[in-house]
Short mmCIF file of C-alpha atoms in Angstrom, two decimals:
data_model
loop_
_atom_site.label_atom_id
_atom_site.label_comp_id
_atom_site.label_asym_id
_atom_site.label_seq_id
_atom_site.Cartn_x
_atom_site.Cartn_y
_atom_site.Cartn_z
CA MET A 936 79.47 74.57 106.03
CA LYS A 937 80.79 76.09 102.86
CA ASP A 938 83.57 78.60 102.41
CA ARG A 939 82.51 81.63 100.21
CA ILE A 940 79.99 82.79 98.06
CA TYR A 941 79.88 85.86 95.96
CA VAL A 942 76.78 87.51 94.52
CA CYS A 943 77.63 89.57 91.48
CA HIS A 944 75.60 91.86 89.12
CA THR A 945 78.26 93.12 86.54
CA TYR A 946 81.38 91.90 85.01
CA TYR A 947 83.45 94.11 87.15
CA HIS A 948 81.91 92.33 90.25
CA VAL A 949 82.99 89.19 88.81
CA TYR A 950 86.50 90.51 88.37
CA VAL A 951 86.78 91.54 91.77
CA ALA A 952 85.68 88.51 92.95
CA CYS A 953 88.33 86.73 91.00
CA LEU A 954 91.13 89.18 92.29
CA LYS A 955 90.12 88.08 95.99
CA GLU A 956 90.07 84.43 95.43
CA LEU A 957 93.75 84.76 93.53
CA ALA A 958 94.84 86.70 96.79
CA LEU A 959 94.00 83.21 98.65
CA PRO A 960 96.73 80.70 99.12
CA ALA A 961 96.39 78.11 96.23
CA ALA A 962 95.40 75.68 98.62
CA LYS A 963 92.12 77.68 99.48
CA ARG A 964 91.02 78.53 95.97
CA GLY A 965 88.33 76.75 94.04
CA ARG A 966 85.85 76.67 97.08
CA ALA A 967 83.78 79.56 96.02
CA THR A 968 80.60 79.75 94.60
CA LEU A 969 79.65 82.53 92.03
CA VAL A 970 76.31 84.01 91.70
CA LEU A 971 75.50 85.76 88.67
CA SER A 972 72.46 88.06 89.07
CA THR A 973 70.52 88.30 85.36
CA MET A 974 68.42 91.40 86.91
CA SER A 975 70.38 94.21 85.15
CA ASN A 976 73.11 92.52 83.34
CA ASP A 977 73.54 90.13 80.18
CA PHE A 978 76.29 87.83 81.39
CA GLY A 979 76.14 86.00 77.92
CA ASN A 980 77.86 82.58 78.54
CA LEU A 981 80.18 83.73 81.10
CA ARG A 982 78.61 80.82 83.55
CA GLU A 983 79.91 78.00 81.18
CA ARG A 984 83.39 79.63 81.12
CA ALA A 985 83.18 80.11 85.03
CA MET A 986 82.28 76.53 85.40
CA ARG A 987 85.49 75.53 83.84
CA CYS A 988 87.38 78.42 86.02
CA PRO A 989 89.71 76.88 88.52
CA LEU A 990 88.75 79.57 90.94
CA PHE A 991 85.01 78.48 91.55
CA GLU A 992 83.42 75.39 92.79
CA GLU A 993 80.11 76.19 91.27
CA THR A 994 78.63 78.86 89.16
CA VAL A 995 74.70 79.83 89.86
CA LEU A 996 72.21 82.06 87.80
CA PHE A 997 70.22 84.22 90.05
CA GLU A 998 66.90 85.41 88.46
CA GLU A 999 66.71 88.26 90.90
CA LYS A 1000 63.30 90.42 90.58
CA VAL A 1001 63.46 94.19 90.55
CA ASP A 1002 60.65 95.56 92.91
CA THR A 1003 58.19 96.61 90.00
CA PHE A 1004 57.76 92.78 89.33
CA PHE A 1005 55.77 92.65 92.26
CA PRO A 1006 52.73 95.16 91.83
CA GLU A 1007 51.73 94.63 95.68
CA LEU A 1008 55.02 96.76 96.32
CA GLN A 1009 53.84 99.63 94.39
CA LYS A 1010 51.51 101.36 96.86
CA TYR A 1011 54.50 101.88 99.23
CA HIS A 1012 56.03 104.26 96.90
CA THR A 1013 53.43 106.63 97.48
CA ASP A 1014 54.07 109.97 99.36
CA ARG A 1015 52.04 110.41 102.26
CA GLY A 1016 53.22 113.67 103.17
CA ASN A 1017 54.20 112.70 106.53
CA LEU A 1018 57.65 111.35 107.67
CA PHE A 1019 55.96 108.86 110.09
CA LEU A 1020 53.42 107.57 107.75
CA ASN A 1021 56.09 107.57 105.16
CA MET A 1022 58.71 105.38 107.34
CA LEU A 1023 55.60 102.97 108.30
CA SER A 1024 55.04 102.15 104.73
CA ARG A 1025 59.00 101.98 104.10
CA MET A 1026 59.01 99.23 107.12
CA LYS A 1027 56.40 97.32 105.35
CA TYR A 1028 58.05 97.52 102.06
CA THR A 1029 61.13 96.60 103.53
CA LYS A 1030 60.12 93.10 104.72
CA MET A 1031 57.54 92.55 102.10
CA LEU A 1032 60.36 92.91 99.19
CA GLY A 1033 62.57 90.53 101.14
CA ARG A 1034 59.72 88.06 101.57
CA LEU A 1035 58.73 88.26 97.89
CA GLU A 1036 62.22 87.49 96.74
CA LYS A 1037 62.60 84.59 98.74
CA PRO A 1038 61.43 82.01 96.09
CA TYR A 1039 63.82 83.50 93.49
CA VAL A 1040 66.93 82.80 95.67
CA PRO A 1041 68.76 79.78 94.17
CA VAL A 1042 70.97 79.02 97.26
CA ASP A 1043 70.96 78.62 100.87
CA PHE A 1044 73.12 81.39 102.16
CA ARG A 1045 73.25 79.99 105.52
CA GLN A 1046 75.36 77.18 104.32
CA TYR A 1047 78.39 79.55 103.52
CA ARG A 1048 80.67 81.13 106.09
CA ASP A 1049 81.27 84.24 104.18
CA ILE A 1050 78.75 85.71 101.95
CA TYR A 1051 80.13 88.82 99.63
CA VAL A 1052 77.26 90.92 97.98
CA PHE A 1053 78.04 93.84 95.43
CA CYS A 1054 75.21 96.01 95.26
CA ASP A 1055 73.25 95.31 98.24
CA SER A 1056 70.93 98.10 97.49
CA ASP A 1057 69.58 95.59 95.14
CA PRO A 1058 66.62 93.20 96.40
CA ILE A 1059 69.43 90.74 97.58
CA GLY A 1060 70.23 92.99 100.32
CA TYR A 1061 66.61 93.19 101.50
CA TYR A 1062 66.33 89.42 101.32
CA LEU A 1063 69.49 88.74 103.50
CA ASN A 1064 68.45 91.46 106.35
CA TYR A 1065 64.94 89.96 105.95
CA GLU A 1066 66.36 86.62 106.74
CA LYS A 1067 68.72 88.01 109.07
CA ILE A 1068 71.75 86.62 107.38
CA PRO A 1069 74.95 88.44 108.09
CA TYR A 1070 77.09 89.27 105.00
CA HIS A 1071 79.85 91.63 103.71
CA ALA A 1072 79.28 94.27 101.25
CA LEU A 1073 81.62 95.50 98.60
CA GLU A 1074 81.70 98.75 96.33
CA ASP A 1075 79.78 98.32 93.32
CA GLY A 1076 82.65 100.16 91.39
CA LEU A 1077 86.01 101.79 91.71
CA ASN A 1078 85.62 105.05 94.05
CA CYS A 1079 82.03 105.06 93.07
CA ILE A 1080 80.99 106.45 96.50
CA GLN A 1081 83.18 109.50 95.95
CA TYR A 1082 80.91 110.40 93.02
CA TYR A 1083 77.53 109.21 94.07
CA ASP A 1084 76.95 107.99 97.56
CA THR A 1085 73.66 106.12 97.10
CA ALA A 1086 72.90 105.76 100.47
CA ARG A 1087 73.04 109.39 101.52
CA TYR A 1088 71.25 110.73 98.36
CA ASP A 1089 68.30 108.02 98.41
CA ASN A 1090 67.85 108.95 102.19
CA ARG A 1091 68.04 112.74 102.11
CA GLY A 1092 66.22 114.07 104.92
CA HIS A 1093 66.56 112.87 108.30
CA PHE A 1094 69.47 110.54 107.57
CA GLU A 1095 70.48 110.03 111.14
CA LEU A 1096 67.00 108.81 112.05
CA LYS A 1097 66.93 106.55 108.79
CA ALA A 1098 70.52 105.42 109.43
CA TRP A 1099 69.35 104.34 113.13
CA MET A 1100 65.97 102.47 111.80
CA ALA A 1101 68.37 100.49 109.15
CA ALA A 1102 70.59 99.27 112.07
CA HIS A 1103 67.57 97.99 113.96
CA ASN A 1104 66.31 96.26 110.90
CA LEU A 1105 63.31 98.43 110.80
CA ILE A 1106 64.08 99.38 107.27
CA PHE A 1107 67.06 99.04 104.90
CA ILE A 1108 69.85 101.06 103.80
CA GLN A 1109 72.48 99.75 101.59
CA ASN A 1110 76.57 100.20 101.67
CA GLY A 1111 77.20 99.45 105.24
CA TYR A 1112 74.09 100.77 106.97
CA SER A 1113 71.96 97.78 107.39
CA ARG A 1114 72.28 95.80 110.59
CA TYR A 1115 73.32 92.68 108.86
CA CYS A 1116 75.93 93.99 107.10
CA LEU A 1117 78.87 93.06 108.96
CA ASP A 1118 81.27 95.48 106.62
CA MET A 1119 81.81 97.04 103.42
CA GLU A 1120 84.98 96.83 101.26
CA ILE A 1121 85.84 100.18 99.39
CA ASN A 1122 88.99 100.95 97.37
CA ASP A 1123 90.01 103.97 99.09
CA ARG A 1124 88.50 105.83 102.42
CA SER A 1125 90.29 108.88 101.91
CA VAL A 1126 88.08 110.12 98.88
CA VAL A 1127 84.67 109.28 100.36
CA PRO A 1128 82.96 112.49 101.64
CA TYR A 1129 80.92 110.58 104.22
CA PRO A 1130 82.52 108.04 106.04
CA CYS A 1131 80.57 105.18 107.68
CA ASP A 1132 81.96 103.09 110.34
CA LYS A 1133 81.60 99.75 108.33
CA TYR A 1134 84.01 100.99 105.60
CA ILE A 1135 87.14 98.88 105.34
CA GLU A 1136 89.92 99.76 103.08
CA VAL A 1137 90.91 96.96 100.50
CA PRO A 1138 92.76 98.85 97.33
CA ARG A 1139 92.07 97.16 94.29
CA ALA A 1140 95.47 98.04 92.82
CA LYS A 1141 97.39 95.89 95.76
CA LEU A 1142 95.17 92.94 94.63
CA VAL A 1143 96.14 93.75 90.81
CA GLU A 1144 99.76 93.71 91.94
CA ARG A 1145 99.77 90.23 93.50
CA LEU A 1146 98.91 88.59 90.19
CA THR A 1147 101.21 86.47 88.43
CA GLU A 1148 101.29 85.39 84.73
CA GLU A 1149 99.18 82.26 85.13
CA ASP A 1150 96.84 84.27 87.31
CA LYS A 1151 96.42 86.82 84.26
CA ASP A 1152 95.85 84.16 82.13
CA ILE A 1153 93.13 82.61 84.12
CA LEU A 1154 91.36 85.85 83.97
CA ILE A 1155 91.70 86.38 80.31
CA ARG A 1156 90.24 82.95 79.64
CA LEU A 1157 87.61 83.74 82.01
CA PHE A 1158 86.50 86.91 80.54
CA VAL A 1159 86.96 86.82 76.67
CA GLU A 1160 85.09 84.63 74.66
CA ASP A 1161 87.21 85.09 71.51
CA LEU A 1162 90.71 86.07 72.18
CA ASP A 1163 91.79 85.88 68.54
CA GLU A 1164 89.36 88.34 67.61
CA LEU A 1165 89.91 90.78 70.39
CA LEU A 1166 93.91 90.60 69.43
CA GLY A 1167 93.08 91.27 65.96
CA GLN A 1168 91.28 94.23 66.93
CA LEU A 1169 93.74 95.79 69.20
CA ALA A 1170 96.21 95.04 66.50
CA CYS A 1171 94.56 97.39 63.97
CA GLY A 1172 95.01 100.76 63.01
CA ALA A 1173 97.32 103.55 63.98
CA LYS A 1174 100.22 103.77 66.39
CA ASP A 1175 98.06 106.19 68.89
CA LYS A 1176 95.24 104.04 70.10
CA ILE A 1177 92.59 105.97 72.12
CA LEU A 1178 89.96 104.06 74.18
CA VAL A 1179 86.61 105.59 74.68
CA LEU A 1180 84.62 103.81 77.49
CA SER A 1181 80.75 104.37 76.52
CA GLU A 1182 78.11 104.57 79.20
CA PRO A 1183 74.44 104.51 79.06
CA LEU A 1184 73.59 108.04 79.32
CA CYS A 1185 70.69 110.27 78.56
CA ASP A 1186 68.46 108.89 75.69
CA LEU A 1187 69.95 107.30 72.66
CA THR A 1188 69.76 110.33 70.62
CA VAL A 1189 71.80 112.44 73.09
CA ARG A 1190 73.96 109.44 74.00
CA ARG A 1191 75.25 109.30 70.22
CA GLN A 1192 76.02 113.05 70.58
CA ILE A 1193 77.73 112.56 73.51
CA PHE A 1194 80.28 110.06 72.25
CA ALA A 1195 80.44 111.84 68.81
CA ASP A 1196 81.61 114.84 70.59
CA ILE A 1197 84.26 113.14 72.77
CA ILE A 1198 85.71 111.32 69.81
CA GLY A 1199 85.78 114.64 67.91
CA GLU A 1200 87.55 116.18 70.88
CA TYR A 1201 89.75 113.59 71.92
CA GLY A 1202 90.38 111.08 68.93
CA GLN A 1203 93.23 113.29 67.78
CA VAL A 1204 96.71 112.99 69.25
CA ASP A 1205 99.13 116.19 68.35
CA GLY A 1206 96.86 116.98 65.46
CA ARG A 1207 97.17 113.39 64.07
CA GLN A 1208 93.92 111.05 64.02
CA GLY A 1209 94.27 108.42 66.34
CA GLN A 1210 92.91 104.71 66.10
CA VAL A 1211 89.46 105.16 68.14
CA LEU A 1212 88.42 102.02 70.02
CA ILE A 1213 85.08 102.11 71.49
CA LYS A 1214 84.47 99.72 74.72
CA PRO A 1215 80.53 99.79 75.17
CA HIS A 1216 79.05 99.33 78.54
CA PRO A 1217 77.47 96.22 79.08
CA ARG A 1218 74.19 98.10 79.49
CA ASP A 1219 74.57 100.49 76.58
CA VAL A 1220 72.02 99.20 73.95
CA LEU A 1221 73.34 102.13 71.40
CA ASP A 1222 74.49 100.37 68.24
CA TYR A 1223 78.15 101.53 68.03
CA ALA A 1224 79.24 99.72 65.22
CA LYS A 1225 76.40 101.27 63.11
CA GLU A 1226 76.55 104.62 64.37
CA PHE A 1227 80.44 104.91 64.58
CA ALA A 1228 81.28 102.64 61.45
CA GLY A 1229 84.67 104.30 61.11
CA HIS A 1230 86.19 103.13 64.31
CA ILE A 1231 86.75 99.86 66.01
CA VAL A 1232 83.88 98.74 68.52
CA LEU A 1233 85.06 96.00 71.44
CA SER A 1234 82.88 93.54 72.86
CA GLY A 1235 81.11 95.17 75.89
CA MET A 1236 81.05 91.59 77.56
CA PHE A 1237 84.06 91.81 79.80
CA PRO A 1238 85.75 94.02 82.25
CA MET A 1239 87.98 96.89 80.83
CA GLU A 1240 90.67 95.88 83.46
CA ILE A 1241 91.30 92.77 81.52
CA LEU A 1242 92.96 94.91 78.77
CA ASN A 1243 95.82 95.44 81.25
CA PHE A 1244 96.86 91.84 80.69
CA ILE A 1245 97.16 92.02 76.93
CA PRO A 1246 100.78 91.66 76.29
CA GLY A 1247 102.23 94.76 74.41
CA LEU A 1248 98.91 96.64 74.57
CA ARG A 1249 99.45 100.48 75.36
CA PHE A 1250 96.80 102.77 74.85
CA ARG A 1251 97.76 106.56 74.17
CA ARG A 1252 94.65 107.85 75.87
CA VAL A 1253 91.60 106.35 77.70
CA VAL A 1254 88.36 108.79 78.07
CA SER A 1255 85.30 108.25 80.10
CA VAL A 1256 82.54 110.17 81.39
CA PHE A 1257 81.57 108.50 84.75
CA THR A 1258 83.29 105.29 84.67
CA VAL A 1259 86.17 105.65 86.91
CA PRO A 1260 89.07 105.04 84.26
CA ASN A 1261 91.91 104.53 86.81
CA GLY A 1262 91.68 100.62 86.87
CA ILE A 1263 93.19 100.91 83.34
CA THR A 1264 96.79 101.01 83.68
CA CYS A 1265 98.19 100.28 80.16
CA ALA A 1266 97.66 104.06 79.09
CA ASP A 1267 99.77 107.18 78.83
CA GLU A 1268 96.72 109.51 79.57
CA VAL A 1269 93.53 108.77 81.52
CA LEU A 1270 90.52 111.44 81.02
CA PHE A 1271 87.73 111.51 83.33
CA LEU A 1272 85.32 113.91 81.82
CA GLY A 1273 82.88 113.86 84.85
CA GLU A 1274 79.88 116.24 85.97
CA ASP A 1275 81.36 119.50 84.29
CA PHE A 1276 81.19 117.72 80.90
CA MET A 1277 77.63 116.14 81.48
CA ASP A 1278 76.40 119.57 82.44
CA LYS A 1279 76.27 120.44 78.71
CA TYR A 1280 73.87 117.51 78.13
CA GLU A 1281 71.47 117.40 80.79
CA ALA A 1282 70.18 119.27 83.68
CA PRO A 1283 72.86 119.09 86.50
CA LYS A 1284 70.73 117.83 89.16
CA LEU A 1285 70.60 114.55 87.42
CA HIS A 1286 74.15 113.95 88.08
CA ARG A 1287 75.37 116.11 90.72
CA GLN A 1288 73.93 113.57 93.37
CA ASN A 1289 76.37 114.50 96.07
CA GLU A 1290 75.63 118.06 95.76
CA GLN A 1291 72.26 117.38 96.75
CA ILE A 1292 72.86 115.32 100.03
#
């Protein structure tokens, strides 16, 4: 029996997996398996660096398939106009997606004592419940349920009935409601509008506070492919550094306007132009180096929290739209623009999900 396995879909997930491993006694580290799902994120050569990292025993790529990969599933998305018929379709869909995903799963999860899954809303969650394998879920992003409770939003209408069905493994609901989800780690229970009995609070900040300088060096070496290039970028420009966190919002034309407006409004400090650094989201395909040639564009292929561990780095301001930026502590001012800001660029119903529950 092996110790632990982490199923990660983003760089941030890998970062949190590392924090959990670093919180263990030194004698217990290095026994975990890291699984990188390629379904929605390009991990570049992170796997190669992870294989050299002392925190993991092995690193495995998972060619996880979205449900649209299987044409036989699409008929189950049809609204039959009747709750009973829709639930029958969903029951069939739940088991079929788990069964269809099985050939692509690269490890035998039954060999592990503890299974940790970020984004169990993805097919891996359906697979584990189909196979009746217990697992621990983890919050996708920092306090993300506070702003978008996907379990409640995706199951609007008769939620209590659907939650009962999920608890009996008839259908699947993510984020702590499925039968084989043992518990779900979240950063802060107090900010969650709809509590779930399986939520357990594991503050990310406390995990970071435990880090030694050696631990931080391990993280930097794991996530940063070219440290000299990054340090050179961070050393450039004016004293007032302003970090803008991009996100894959709207279409590319509107997205460019969003970040042009952010830079125009927040790129100055006390009337002076600051040095704007843009950190693209890993799934953001806008060419920021081309569209914002006058500013510094960092790599999008590392979690923003790694910037906290660069000696001497300090930002005057950090700005984001929906990415919760509180994970960056090397800043004098952190601005979360949120839903009111996005109302100017798209219909409010597209981003005010919690208000529609």
